[in-house]
Each structure stands twice: as C-alpha cells, then as structure tokens.
CSV table of C-alpha atoms in Angstrom, one decimal:
chain,number,residue,atom,x,y,z
L,1,MET,CA,24.7,14.1,-2.9
L,2,LYS,CA,22.8,16.2,-0.4
L,3,ILE,CA,19.0,15.6,-0.5
L,4,SER,CA,16.0,16.7,1.4
L,5,VAL,CA,12.8,14.7,1.6
L,6,ILE,CA,9.7,16.4,2.8
L,7,GLY,CA,7.3,13.9,4.3
L,8,THR,CA,8.2,10.9,6.5
L,9,GLY,CA,5.3,8.7,5.6
L,10,TYR,CA,5.8,5.4,3.8
L,11,VAL,CA,7.3,6.7,0.6
L,12,GLY,CA,9.3,9.5,2.2
L,13,LEU,CA,10.9,7.4,4.9
L,14,VAL,CA,11.8,4.5,2.6
L,15,SER,CA,13.2,6.8,0.0
L,16,GLY,CA,15.2,8.8,2.5
L,17,ALA,CA,16.6,5.7,4.2
L,18,CYS,CA,17.6,4.1,0.9
L,19,PHE,CA,19.3,7.2,-0.5
L,20,ALA,CA,21.2,7.6,2.8
L,21,ASP,CA,22.2,3.9,2.7
L,22,MET,CA,23.9,4.6,-0.6
L,23,GLY,CA,26.1,7.3,1.0
L,24,ASN,CA,24.0,10.4,0.3
L,25,ASN,CA,23.4,12.9,3.0
L,26,VAL,CA,19.7,13.0,3.5
L,27,THR,CA,17.4,15.2,5.7
L,28,CYS,CA,13.8,14.1,6.1
L,29,ILE,CA,11.4,16.9,7.1
L,30,ASP,CA,8.0,16.6,8.7
L,31,ILE,CA,5.7,19.0,10.5
L,32,ASP,CA,4.7,16.3,13.0
L,33,GLU,CA,7.1,17.0,15.9
L,34,LYS,CA,6.1,13.9,17.8
L,35,LYS,CA,6.9,11.7,14.7
L,36,VAL,CA,10.3,13.5,14.2
L,37,ARG,CA,11.2,12.9,17.9
L,38,SER,CA,10.3,9.3,17.6
L,39,LEU,CA,12.4,8.9,14.4
L,40,GLN,CA,15.4,10.6,16.2
L,41,GLU,CA,15.0,8.0,18.9
L,42,GLY,CA,14.9,5.1,16.4
L,43,ILE,CA,11.2,4.5,16.6
L,44,VAL,CA,9.8,3.9,13.1
L,45,PRO,CA,6.0,4.5,12.9
L,46,ILE,CA,5.3,1.9,10.2
L,47,TYR,CA,6.2,-1.7,9.8
L,48,GLU,CA,8.3,-2.5,6.8
L,49,PRO,CA,10.8,-5.4,6.8
L,50,GLY,CA,14.4,-4.0,7.2
L,51,LEU,CA,13.3,-0.3,7.4
L,52,GLU,CA,13.8,0.2,11.2
L,53,GLU,CA,17.4,-1.2,11.0
L,54,MET,CA,18.2,0.9,8.0
L,55,VAL,CA,16.9,4.1,9.5
L,56,SER,CA,18.7,3.4,12.8
L,57,ASP,CA,22.0,2.5,11.1
L,58,ASN,CA,22.1,5.6,8.9
L,59,TYR,CA,20.9,7.9,11.6
L,60,LYS,CA,23.9,6.7,13.7
L,61,LYS,CA,26.2,7.3,10.8
L,62,GLN,CA,24.8,10.8,10.4
L,63,THR,CA,23.9,10.3,6.8
L,64,LEU,CA,20.2,10.4,7.7
L,65,HIS,CA,18.7,13.3,9.7
L,66,PHE,CA,15.2,14.3,10.8
L,67,THR,CA,13.8,17.8,11.5
L,68,THR,CA,10.7,19.9,11.5
L,69,ASP,CA,12.6,22.9,10.1
L,70,ILE,CA,12.5,23.2,6.3
L,71,LYS,CA,14.7,26.3,6.0
L,72,GLU,CA,18.2,24.8,6.8
L,73,PRO,CA,17.7,21.7,4.7
L,74,LEU,CA,16.6,23.7,1.7
L,75,ASN,CA,19.6,26.0,2.1
L,76,ASN,CA,22.0,23.0,2.2
L,77,THR,CA,20.5,20.7,-0.6
L,78,ASN,CA,20.0,21.0,-4.3
L,79,ILE,CA,17.4,18.2,-4.6
L,80,CYS,CA,14.2,18.2,-2.7
L,81,PHE,CA,11.7,15.4,-2.9
L,82,ILE,CA,8.0,16.0,-2.1
L,83,ALA,CA,6.7,12.8,-0.5
L,84,VAL,CA,3.6,13.9,1.4
L,85,GLY,CA,0.3,12.1,1.3
L,86,THR,CA,-2.3,12.6,-1.4
L,87,PRO,CA,-5.4,11.2,0.3
L,88,MET,CA,-8.6,10.4,-1.7
L,89,GLY,CA,-11.2,13.2,-1.7
L,90,GLU,CA,-14.9,12.5,-1.4
L,91,ASP,CA,-15.2,12.6,-5.2
L,92,GLY,CA,-12.4,10.1,-5.7
L,93,SER,CA,-9.8,12.7,-6.8
L,94,ALA,CA,-6.4,13.0,-5.2
L,95,ASP,CA,-6.2,15.7,-2.6
L,96,LEU,CA,-3.2,17.9,-3.4
L,97,GLN,CA,-3.4,20.3,-0.5
L,98,TYR,CA,-0.3,18.8,1.2
L,99,VAL,CA,1.7,18.7,-2.0
L,100,LEU,CA,0.9,22.3,-2.8
L,101,ALA,CA,1.5,23.4,0.8
L,102,VAL,CA,5.0,22.0,0.5
L,103,ALA,CA,5.5,23.7,-2.8
L,104,ARG,CA,4.6,27.0,-1.1
L,105,SER,CA,7.1,26.4,1.6
L,106,ILE,CA,9.8,25.6,-1.0
L,107,GLY,CA,9.1,28.8,-2.8
L,108,MET,CA,9.2,30.8,0.4
L,109,HIS,CA,12.5,29.4,1.7
L,110,MET,CA,14.7,28.3,-1.3
L,111,THR,CA,18.0,30.2,-1.6
L,112,HIS,CA,19.5,28.7,-4.8
L,113,HIS,CA,18.5,26.6,-7.9
L,114,MET,CA,16.5,23.6,-6.7
L,115,TYR,CA,15.5,20.4,-8.4
L,116,VAL,CA,12.0,19.8,-6.9
L,117,VAL,CA,11.0,16.2,-7.4
L,118,ASP,CA,7.4,14.9,-7.1
L,119,LYS,CA,7.6,11.5,-5.4
L,120,SER,CA,4.1,11.5,-4.2
L,121,THR,CA,1.5,9.8,-6.3
L,122,VAL,CA,-0.2,12.7,-8.1
L,123,PRO,CA,-2.5,13.1,-11.1
L,124,VAL,CA,-1.5,14.4,-14.4
L,125,GLY,CA,-0.8,18.1,-14.3
L,126,THR,CA,0.4,18.3,-10.7
L,127,ALA,CA,3.9,19.2,-11.7
L,128,GLN,CA,2.6,22.3,-13.5
L,129,LYS,CA,0.6,23.2,-10.3
L,130,VAL,CA,3.7,22.7,-8.2
L,131,LYS,CA,5.7,24.9,-10.6
L,132,GLU,CA,3.1,27.7,-10.5
L,133,THR,CA,2.8,27.5,-6.8
L,134,ILE,CA,6.6,27.8,-6.2
L,135,GLN,CA,6.9,30.6,-8.8
L,136,ALA,CA,4.1,32.5,-7.1
L,137,GLU,CA,6.0,32.5,-3.8
L,138,LEU,CA,9.2,33.6,-5.6
L,139,ASP,CA,7.3,36.4,-7.3
L,140,LYS,CA,6.1,37.6,-3.9
L,141,ARG,CA,9.8,37.8,-2.8
L,142,ASN,CA,10.8,39.5,-6.1
L,143,SER,CA,13.2,36.7,-6.5
L,144,ASP,CA,14.8,35.6,-9.8
L,145,LEU,CA,15.8,32.2,-8.4
L,146,THR,CA,15.3,29.3,-10.8
L,147,PHE,CA,14.2,25.7,-10.3
L,148,ASP,CA,13.1,22.5,-12.1
L,149,VAL,CA,10.1,20.4,-11.2
L,150,ILE,CA,10.6,16.7,-11.9
L,151,SER,CA,8.3,13.7,-11.8
L,152,ASN,CA,9.7,10.6,-10.2
L,153,PRO,CA,6.9,8.2,-9.3
L,154,GLU,CA,7.5,5.4,-6.8
L,155,PHE,CA,6.8,1.8,-7.5
L,156,LEU,CA,7.3,0.3,-4.1
L,157,LYS,CA,5.4,-2.8,-2.9
L,158,GLU,CA,4.5,-2.7,0.8
L,159,GLY,CA,6.4,-5.6,2.5
L,160,ALA,CA,9.1,-5.4,-0.1
L,161,ALA,CA,9.8,-1.7,-0.4
L,162,ILE,CA,13.5,-1.8,0.6
L,163,GLU,CA,14.2,-4.5,-2.0
L,164,ASP,CA,12.2,-2.6,-4.6
L,165,PHE,CA,14.0,0.7,-4.0
L,166,MET,CA,17.5,-0.8,-3.9
L,167,LYS,CA,17.0,-3.0,-6.9
L,168,PRO,CA,14.3,-1.3,-9.0
L,169,ASP,CA,12.5,-2.8,-12.0
L,170,ARG,CA,12.7,0.7,-13.4
L,171,VAL,CA,13.3,4.3,-12.4
L,172,VAL,CA,10.9,6.6,-14.3
L,173,ILE,CA,11.9,10.3,-14.6
L,174,GLY,CA,9.8,13.0,-16.2
L,175,ALA,CA,11.5,16.3,-16.9
L,176,ASP,CA,11.6,19.0,-19.5
L,177,ASN,CA,15.4,19.6,-19.9
L,178,GLU,CA,18.5,17.5,-20.2
L,179,LYS,CA,20.3,18.9,-17.1
L,180,ALA,CA,17.4,17.6,-14.9
L,181,PHE,CA,17.7,14.2,-16.4
L,182,GLU,CA,21.5,14.2,-15.8
L,183,VAL,CA,21.1,15.1,-12.1
L,184,MET,CA,18.5,12.4,-11.5
L,185,GLN,CA,20.6,9.8,-13.4
L,186,GLU,CA,23.6,10.6,-11.2
L,187,LEU,CA,21.5,10.3,-8.1
L,188,TYR,CA,20.1,6.9,-9.2
L,189,ALA,CA,23.3,5.5,-10.7
L,190,PRO,CA,24.0,3.2,-7.8
L,191,PHE,CA,20.5,1.7,-8.1
L,192,THR,CA,20.5,1.3,-11.9
L,193,ARG,CA,23.7,-0.2,-13.1
L,194,ASN,CA,21.7,-1.6,-16.0
L,195,HIS,CA,20.8,1.7,-17.8
L,196,ASP,CA,17.8,0.1,-19.4
L,197,ARG,CA,16.2,0.6,-16.0
L,198,PHE,CA,16.5,4.3,-16.2
L,199,ILE,CA,13.6,5.6,-18.2
L,200,THR,CA,13.1,9.2,-19.2
L,201,MET,CA,10.0,10.8,-20.6
L,202,ASP,CA,8.0,14.0,-20.4
L,203,ILE,CA,6.5,15.0,-17.1
L,204,LYS,CA,2.8,14.3,-17.8
L,205,SER,CA,3.7,10.8,-19.2
L,206,ALA,CA,5.7,10.1,-16.0
L,207,GLU,CA,2.7,11.2,-13.8
L,208,MET,CA,0.4,9.0,-15.9
L,209,THR,CA,2.8,6.0,-15.7
L,210,LYS,CA,2.3,5.6,-12.0
L,211,TYR,CA,-1.5,5.5,-12.2
L,212,THR,CA,-1.5,3.3,-15.2
L,213,ALA,CA,0.7,0.7,-13.5
L,214,ASN,CA,-1.5,0.5,-10.4
L,215,ALA,CA,-4.7,0.5,-12.4
L,216,MET,CA,-3.3,-2.4,-14.6
L,217,LEU,CA,-2.5,-4.5,-11.5
L,218,ALA,CA,-5.8,-3.7,-9.9
L,219,THR,CA,-7.5,-4.7,-13.1
L,220,LYS,CA,-5.8,-8.1,-13.1
L,221,ILE,CA,-7.0,-8.7,-9.6
L,222,SER,CA,-10.6,-7.7,-10.2
L,223,PHE,CA,-10.7,-9.7,-13.4
L,224,MET,CA,-9.5,-12.8,-11.7
L,225,ASN,CA,-11.9,-12.3,-8.8
L,226,GLU,CA,-14.8,-12.0,-11.4
L,227,ILE,CA,-13.6,-15.2,-13.0
L,228,ALA,CA,-13.5,-16.8,-9.5
L,229,ASN,CA,-17.2,-15.8,-9.0
L,230,ILE,CA,-18.2,-17.3,-12.3
L,231,CYS,CA,-16.2,-20.5,-11.6
L,232,GLU,CA,-18.1,-20.9,-8.3
L,233,LYS,CA,-21.4,-20.6,-10.2
L,234,VAL,CA,-20.6,-23.1,-12.9
L,235,GLY,CA,-18.7,-25.6,-10.8
L,236,ALA,CA,-15.2,-24.9,-12.0
L,237,ASP,CA,-12.2,-24.6,-9.7
L,238,VAL,CA,-10.6,-21.2,-10.1
L,239,ASN,CA,-7.3,-22.4,-8.7
L,240,GLN,CA,-7.0,-24.9,-11.6
L,241,VAL,CA,-8.1,-22.2,-14.0
L,242,ARG,CA,-5.4,-19.9,-12.6
L,243,ASN,CA,-2.7,-22.5,-13.3
L,244,GLY,CA,-4.1,-23.1,-16.8
L,245,ILE,CA,-3.9,-19.4,-17.8
L,246,GLY,CA,-0.8,-18.5,-15.8
L,247,SER,CA,1.4,-20.8,-17.9
L,248,ASP,CA,0.7,-18.6,-20.8
L,249,SER,CA,3.7,-16.2,-21.0
L,250,ARG,CA,1.5,-13.4,-22.2
L,251,ILE,CA,-0.5,-13.6,-19.0
L,252,GLY,CA,1.9,-14.9,-16.3
L,253,TYR,CA,1.1,-15.8,-12.7
L,254,SER,CA,1.5,-12.4,-11.1
L,255,PHE,CA,-1.6,-10.7,-9.7
L,256,ILE,CA,-4.0,-13.5,-10.8
L,257,TYR,CA,-4.6,-15.1,-7.4
L,258,PRO,CA,-8.3,-15.0,-6.5
L,259,GLY,CA,-9.2,-13.5,-3.2
L,260,CYS,CA,-11.4,-11.3,-1.1
L,261,GLY,CA,-10.4,-8.0,-2.7
L,262,TYR,CA,-7.5,-5.6,-2.8
L,263,GLY,CA,-6.8,-2.8,-0.4
L,264,GLY,CA,-3.9,-0.7,0.8
L,265,SER,CA,-2.8,2.9,0.2
L,266,CYS,CA,-2.4,2.6,-3.6
L,267,PHE,CA,-4.8,0.5,-5.7
L,268,PRO,CA,-8.1,1.8,-4.3
L,269,LYS,CA,-7.0,5.4,-4.3
L,270,ASP,CA,-5.2,5.4,-7.6
L,271,VAL,CA,-7.9,3.6,-9.6
L,272,GLN,CA,-10.5,6.1,-8.4
L,273,ALA,CA,-8.2,9.1,-9.0
L,274,LEU,CA,-7.4,8.0,-12.5
L,275,ALA,CA,-11.1,7.5,-13.2
L,276,LYS,CA,-11.9,10.9,-11.8
L,277,THR,CA,-9.2,12.5,-14.0
L,278,ALA,CA,-10.6,10.8,-17.1
L,279,LYS,CA,-14.1,12.1,-16.2
L,280,ASP,CA,-12.7,15.6,-15.7
L,281,PHE,CA,-11.5,15.5,-19.2
L,282,GLY,CA,-14.8,14.2,-20.6
L,283,TYR,CA,-14.0,10.5,-20.9
L,284,THR,CA,-15.9,7.7,-19.2
L,285,PRO,CA,-13.5,5.0,-18.0
L,286,LYS,CA,-15.7,2.0,-18.2
L,287,ILE,CA,-13.0,-0.6,-17.3
L,288,LEU,CA,-11.7,1.4,-14.4
L,289,ASP,CA,-15.2,1.9,-13.0
L,290,ALA,CA,-15.8,-1.9,-13.3
L,291,VAL,CA,-12.5,-2.7,-11.6
L,292,GLU,CA,-13.6,-0.6,-8.6
L,293,LEU,CA,-17.1,-2.0,-8.5
L,294,VAL,CA,-15.9,-5.6,-8.6
L,295,ASN,CA,-13.5,-5.0,-5.8
L,296,TYR,CA,-16.1,-3.3,-3.7
L,297,GLU,CA,-18.4,-6.3,-4.0
L,298,GLN,CA,-15.5,-8.8,-3.6
L,299,LYS,CA,-14.8,-7.5,-0.1
L,300,LYS,CA,-18.2,-8.9,1.0
L,301,VAL,CA,-17.8,-12.3,-0.5
L,302,ILE,CA,-16.5,-13.9,2.7
L,303,SER,CA,-19.0,-12.3,5.0
L,304,ASN,CA,-21.8,-13.4,2.6
L,305,LYS,CA,-20.5,-17.0,2.8
L,306,VAL,CA,-20.6,-16.7,6.6
L,307,LEU,CA,-24.2,-15.5,6.5
L,308,GLU,CA,-25.2,-18.3,4.1
L,309,GLU,CA,-23.8,-20.8,6.6
L,310,PHE,CA,-24.8,-19.3,9.9
L,311,GLY,CA,-27.8,-17.1,9.0
L,312,GLU,CA,-28.5,-13.4,9.1
L,313,ASN,CA,-28.8,-13.3,12.9
L,314,LEU,CA,-25.3,-13.9,14.4
L,315,GLU,CA,-26.1,-13.2,18.0
L,316,GLY,CA,-24.2,-15.6,20.2
L,317,LYS,CA,-21.7,-16.4,17.4
L,318,THR,CA,-18.0,-15.8,17.6
L,319,PHE,CA,-15.6,-15.8,14.7
L,320,ALA,CA,-11.8,-16.1,14.7
L,321,VAL,CA,-10.2,-13.7,12.2
L,322,TRP,CA,-6.7,-14.5,11.0
L,323,GLY,CA,-5.2,-11.4,9.4
L,324,LEU,CA,-6.2,-7.7,9.6
L,325,ALA,CA,-3.6,-6.0,7.3
L,326,PHE,CA,-4.5,-5.6,3.7
L,327,LYS,CA,-1.6,-7.9,2.7
L,328,PRO,CA,1.2,-9.7,4.5
L,329,GLU,CA,4.5,-8.1,5.7
L,330,THR,CA,2.9,-4.8,6.5
L,331,ASP,CA,0.8,-3.3,9.3
L,332,ASP,CA,-1.2,-1.2,6.8
L,333,MET,CA,-5.0,-1.6,7.1
L,334,ARG,CA,-6.1,1.1,4.7
L,335,GLU,CA,-9.0,-0.2,2.7
L,336,ALA,CA,-8.4,-3.7,4.1
L,337,THR,CA,-11.0,-6.4,3.5
L,338,SER,CA,-10.9,-7.2,7.2
L,339,ILE,CA,-12.6,-3.9,8.0
L,340,THR,CA,-15.5,-4.7,5.7
L,341,VAL,CA,-15.9,-8.3,7.0
L,342,ILE,CA,-15.7,-7.4,10.6
L,343,ARG,CA,-18.2,-4.6,10.3
L,344,GLU,CA,-20.6,-6.9,8.3
L,345,LEU,CA,-20.5,-9.6,11.0
L,346,THR,CA,-20.6,-7.4,14.1
L,347,SER,CA,-23.5,-5.4,12.8
L,348,ARG,CA,-25.5,-8.7,12.9
L,349,GLY,CA,-24.5,-9.5,16.5
L,350,ALA,CA,-21.3,-11.5,16.0
L,351,LYS,CA,-18.2,-11.2,18.2
L,352,ILE,CA,-14.8,-11.3,16.7
L,353,LYS,CA,-11.5,-12.7,18.1
L,354,ALA,CA,-8.8,-11.2,15.9
L,355,TYR,CA,-5.1,-12.0,15.4
L,356,ASP,CA,-2.5,-10.3,13.1
L,357,PRO,CA,1.3,-10.4,13.6
L,358,LYS,CA,1.7,-6.7,12.9
L,359,ALA,CA,-1.6,-4.8,12.5
L,360,ARG,CA,-3.1,-5.1,15.9
L,361,HIS,CA,-2.1,-1.6,17.0
L,362,GLU,CA,-3.5,-0.1,13.8
L,363,ALA,CA,-6.8,-1.9,14.3
L,364,GLU,CA,-7.2,-1.1,18.0
L,365,THR,CA,-6.2,2.6,17.8
L,366,PHE,CA,-7.8,3.6,14.4
L,367,TYR,CA,-9.5,1.3,11.9
L,368,LEU,CA,-11.6,-0.8,14.3
L,369,LYS,CA,-11.5,1.3,17.5
L,370,ASN,CA,-15.2,2.1,17.5
L,371,ILE,CA,-16.3,-1.6,17.2
L,372,GLN,CA,-16.9,-2.9,20.6
L,373,ASP,CA,-17.3,-6.6,19.8
L,374,VAL,CA,-13.7,-7.2,18.7
L,375,ALA,CA,-11.2,-8.9,21.0
L,376,TYR,CA,-7.5,-9.0,20.1
L,377,VAL,CA,-5.3,-12.0,21.0
L,378,ASP,CA,-1.6,-12.7,20.9
L,379,SER,CA,-1.5,-15.9,18.8
L,380,LYS,CA,-3.5,-17.4,15.9
L,381,TYR,CA,-4.5,-20.4,18.0
L,382,ASP,CA,-5.8,-18.2,20.9
L,383,ALA,CA,-8.2,-16.6,18.4
L,384,LEU,CA,-9.8,-20.0,17.7
L,385,THR,CA,-10.7,-21.0,21.3
L,386,ASN,CA,-14.5,-21.4,21.5
L,387,ALA,CA,-15.0,-19.7,18.1
L,388,ASP,CA,-17.7,-21.0,15.8
L,389,ALA,CA,-15.6,-20.7,12.6
L,390,MET,CA,-12.2,-19.4,11.4
L,391,ILE,CA,-11.9,-16.7,8.8
L,392,LEU,CA,-8.6,-16.2,7.0
L,393,LEU,CA,-8.2,-12.7,5.4
L,394,THR,CA,-4.4,-12.1,5.1
L,395,GLU,CA,-2.0,-14.7,3.8
L,396,TRP,CA,0.8,-14.3,6.4
L,397,LYS,CA,3.4,-17.0,6.2
L,398,GLU,CA,2.6,-18.3,9.6
L,399,PHE,CA,-0.9,-19.1,8.4
L,400,ARG,CA,0.2,-21.3,5.5
L,401,SER,CA,0.8,-24.6,7.3
L,402,PRO,CA,-1.1,-24.5,10.5
L,403,ASP,CA,-1.9,-27.5,12.8
L,404,PHE,CA,-5.3,-28.4,11.6
L,405,GLU,CA,-5.8,-30.9,14.5
L,406,GLU,CA,-5.3,-27.9,16.9
L,407,ILE,CA,-7.7,-25.8,14.9
L,408,GLU,CA,-10.4,-28.5,15.0
L,409,LYS,CA,-9.8,-29.0,18.7
L,410,ARG,CA,-10.3,-25.3,19.6
L,411,LEU,CA,-13.2,-24.5,17.2
L,412,ASN,CA,-16.8,-25.1,18.2
L,413,HIS,CA,-17.4,-26.2,14.6
L,414,SER,CA,-14.9,-27.4,12.1
L,415,VAL,CA,-15.6,-24.6,9.7
L,416,ILE,CA,-13.0,-22.5,7.8
L,417,PHE,CA,-13.7,-19.5,5.5
L,418,ASP,CA,-10.5,-18.9,3.4
L,419,GLY,CA,-10.4,-15.5,1.7
L,420,ARG,CA,-7.0,-16.1,0.2
L,421,ASN,CA,-7.3,-19.8,-1.0
L,422,GLN,CA,-4.4,-20.9,1.1
L,423,TYR,CA,-5.4,-24.5,1.8
L,424,SER,CA,-6.2,-27.8,-0.1
L,425,LYS,CA,-10.0,-28.4,-0.3
L,426,GLU,CA,-9.4,-32.1,-0.5
L,427,LYS,CA,-7.1,-32.2,2.5
L,428,LEU,CA,-9.5,-30.3,4.7
L,429,LYS,CA,-12.5,-32.3,3.6
L,430,ALA,CA,-10.6,-35.5,4.5
L,431,LEU,CA,-9.9,-34.0,7.9
L,432,GLY,CA,-13.6,-33.4,8.4
L,433,PHE,CA,-13.7,-29.6,7.9
L,434,LYS,CA,-16.3,-27.6,6.1
L,435,TYR,CA,-14.2,-25.4,3.9
L,436,PHE,CA,-15.2,-22.3,2.0
L,437,GLN,CA,-12.9,-20.8,-0.6
L,438,ILE,CA,-13.1,-18.1,-3.3
L,439,GLY,CA,-14.1,-19.4,-6.7
L,440,VAL,CA,-14.7,-23.0,-5.7
L,441,GLN,CA,-18.0,-24.7,-4.7
L,442,SER,CA,-18.0,-26.0,-1.2
C-alpha cells in the first residue's frame, strides 16, 4: 500500500519505518528541511533501538522516502497519517495547532478520496475538528472530493517502539464506516495475524482509549510511589510490599516499581490533557489531579534526601549523577526527574558530574544548557571521581551490577542515593555504604 506520514518525530518516524519494513511504500513528510536532509543521509534525530538500521535499510530499498513537499505524496497515496506533535499548553490542554495545520494542508492539496488517520495523541473531539478543517479548505476550492477521518492511537513504549509496532498488543481503530475499517485492517494485517488484536470502535472512544491507557499506567506509578512514601514513614520495605502485591494476578508486577517519578513525552502530558478535558466538560477528575500532584512531589524525593544528608548549603559539594533520560533505552529527557534533581541541587551551590549513555547531547544542547555547574563525562566511573555522593536516576542496564569497590574508591564519601531501587540495601550496608532508596528507611 502507498502511505504518507506527516511528521517525522518519534511516532511518525517509527510508524513510517515499520510500515515500510512490511513492504509498503511510505513517504514521510516534514517541514523541517534540515531534519529531512539528515534522514536522507541516514542520520536519525532520536535514539530508539533498531530504528536507525530500519530507516537506513528501507531508504536504500526505496520503500521509505523523506520530503518537505506535501503535494506529490498526497497525489500518490490514499492513506495519510497525521503524526505531528501535540505539546502541552500552559493550561494543561493538548495544543492542536500543528494537527490542524496539517489538516488544512491536506484539504488544500488532496486530489482524490483520502483516508486521513490521526496518529498523534489528541483529545476527544479532535477528529471532528480535523474533518471540519479539511472540509473548509475543500469548500474554498469548490471541491466535491470526499475523505474519511480515522483515529488510530499509538501505544509505543520508548525503548521498545519497534517491537511494540511490529508485534502490537492491540491495534485500535476508530471510524464511522465499514470501508474505513476494512482499509485499516488490510494495512495492519501483517502486524495482527491474531485478529483479536484488531479492535474497532467509534472515533471518540478510540481517542479516549489512548488517554485512558496512559492515565491508568501513570496512576499505578503514582499509587506505588505514594505507598513507598508511607512505607518509609512506618518502617516497612516497599520492595517487599511490591513482591507481596504483584503476585496477585489482579494487580501484577507491571508499573508498580517505586521510584523518583515518571517523565517522558506521554504520561505527564496525557494525564494533564485528560484532566483538562474533564474540567472543560464540567467534571473534576480527582484521581487524575492526585496522580499529577504525587508525581510532581516525587521528583523531589531524591534531592530532599540529599539535603537531609548534606544540608541546605551545598557550596563545595559535587554529586555524580548516573542517568539523565527519563527512562532507559532512550535519549528523551522530556519531564525527566534528572532535570528537577539537578536544578534543586545546583540552585544550592552544588556541582554535578553527569553521565548518561545516550542523553548527553539532549542535556547539553537543550534541557540543561543554561545550568553552568554541570560537567558531562564519558563513563559512569569518571562521574564518581572526587564526588561527595552518587545519585542514580535512570535504570540503564550498565548501572545494574557496578563495581562497588571502584565506586567506593572514587567517591569522597561512600554515599549512594538510588532513585530506582536498583541495589540491595543489605549488600551495600555490608560494604560500608550509606544507602538511600525510595520507600525504605536508611
């Protein structure tokens, strides 16, 4: 099938590459000329395991194309995915300006019946706005062309996006006619050999499904972090509590690991956007508001522990930070806890030596570029040299079994603050470390 994908961000690029890998002819469109040139040269602007190889391979096979021109792809394809960003507005709502700008362009340049698919994460009612926007442009052209707007939310985990797309848990399609469902089922047939994975519903329900899924997962995280904070107060061990409740099949082990808060491009934005939608319709979403508040406060738990140990004045102190990305296997630092922790510590005079396997460029050029007291190093052990304590914020695999003798030798003080509960308290205590976890008394 011939497909156009508008937007070469995380969702658009992964979707385009995976569709191309299944033999479809895919054209990815972006207004950023520099990004398009880079993609044509095989340079992928984001880190996602397997993505660069997949993009390069399919570009060489000429099943994947990149362009800034929307006219020709729309003329040659019947299915057009909208996969542009929906950043969070100041009031917490999803900003739809880019989605609607794409809709206008489609209405201006389409030449035959189109299936327009919302792949971006958008609030309930967006498909109707897209439909109205396209129709308005067609009316200006006095055109009687027809089109369908379909909702097809993505459920990709950063760090495992290729696997998620190629072997999806489910493919959710929201449409208002049988032909649209048939077209999407044909497109996704190679990915959904088990037809139970292909789920059809009305458009508004599909839009709501995406937000509900992310809000549910965020709720589990914030709930477990609240339990961790209670455990620490009463003297219980949240790691043992997690094992106790996770064995219940109704609860399971997924997303109940205590930590220093969630981040990324989805959970923070989507929880707030869903809450804003609820309020716009006159409903106060008490649980969603609590989920967001707990997460906001959880991001300061580690910095608060540092202040309790070293005092409010951190002049002359240096801290080694292991991990900058919001999660492992990505370079994404959007809403990452590392930003909060580093700002809290440097604002009190501390210096930071930071290491992350993939996110250094993002930190240096954008998220932490205005913080002078951060030095970046090339290995986890280099960060430790002459530091007063180690702070672990991202659970990269290379951090799981470090050489604790080397850590002790390089640190000024044998102190570790672990925001992801990666290590054994008993082991580190036996080695002479002062070890601070989430949800466990030190």
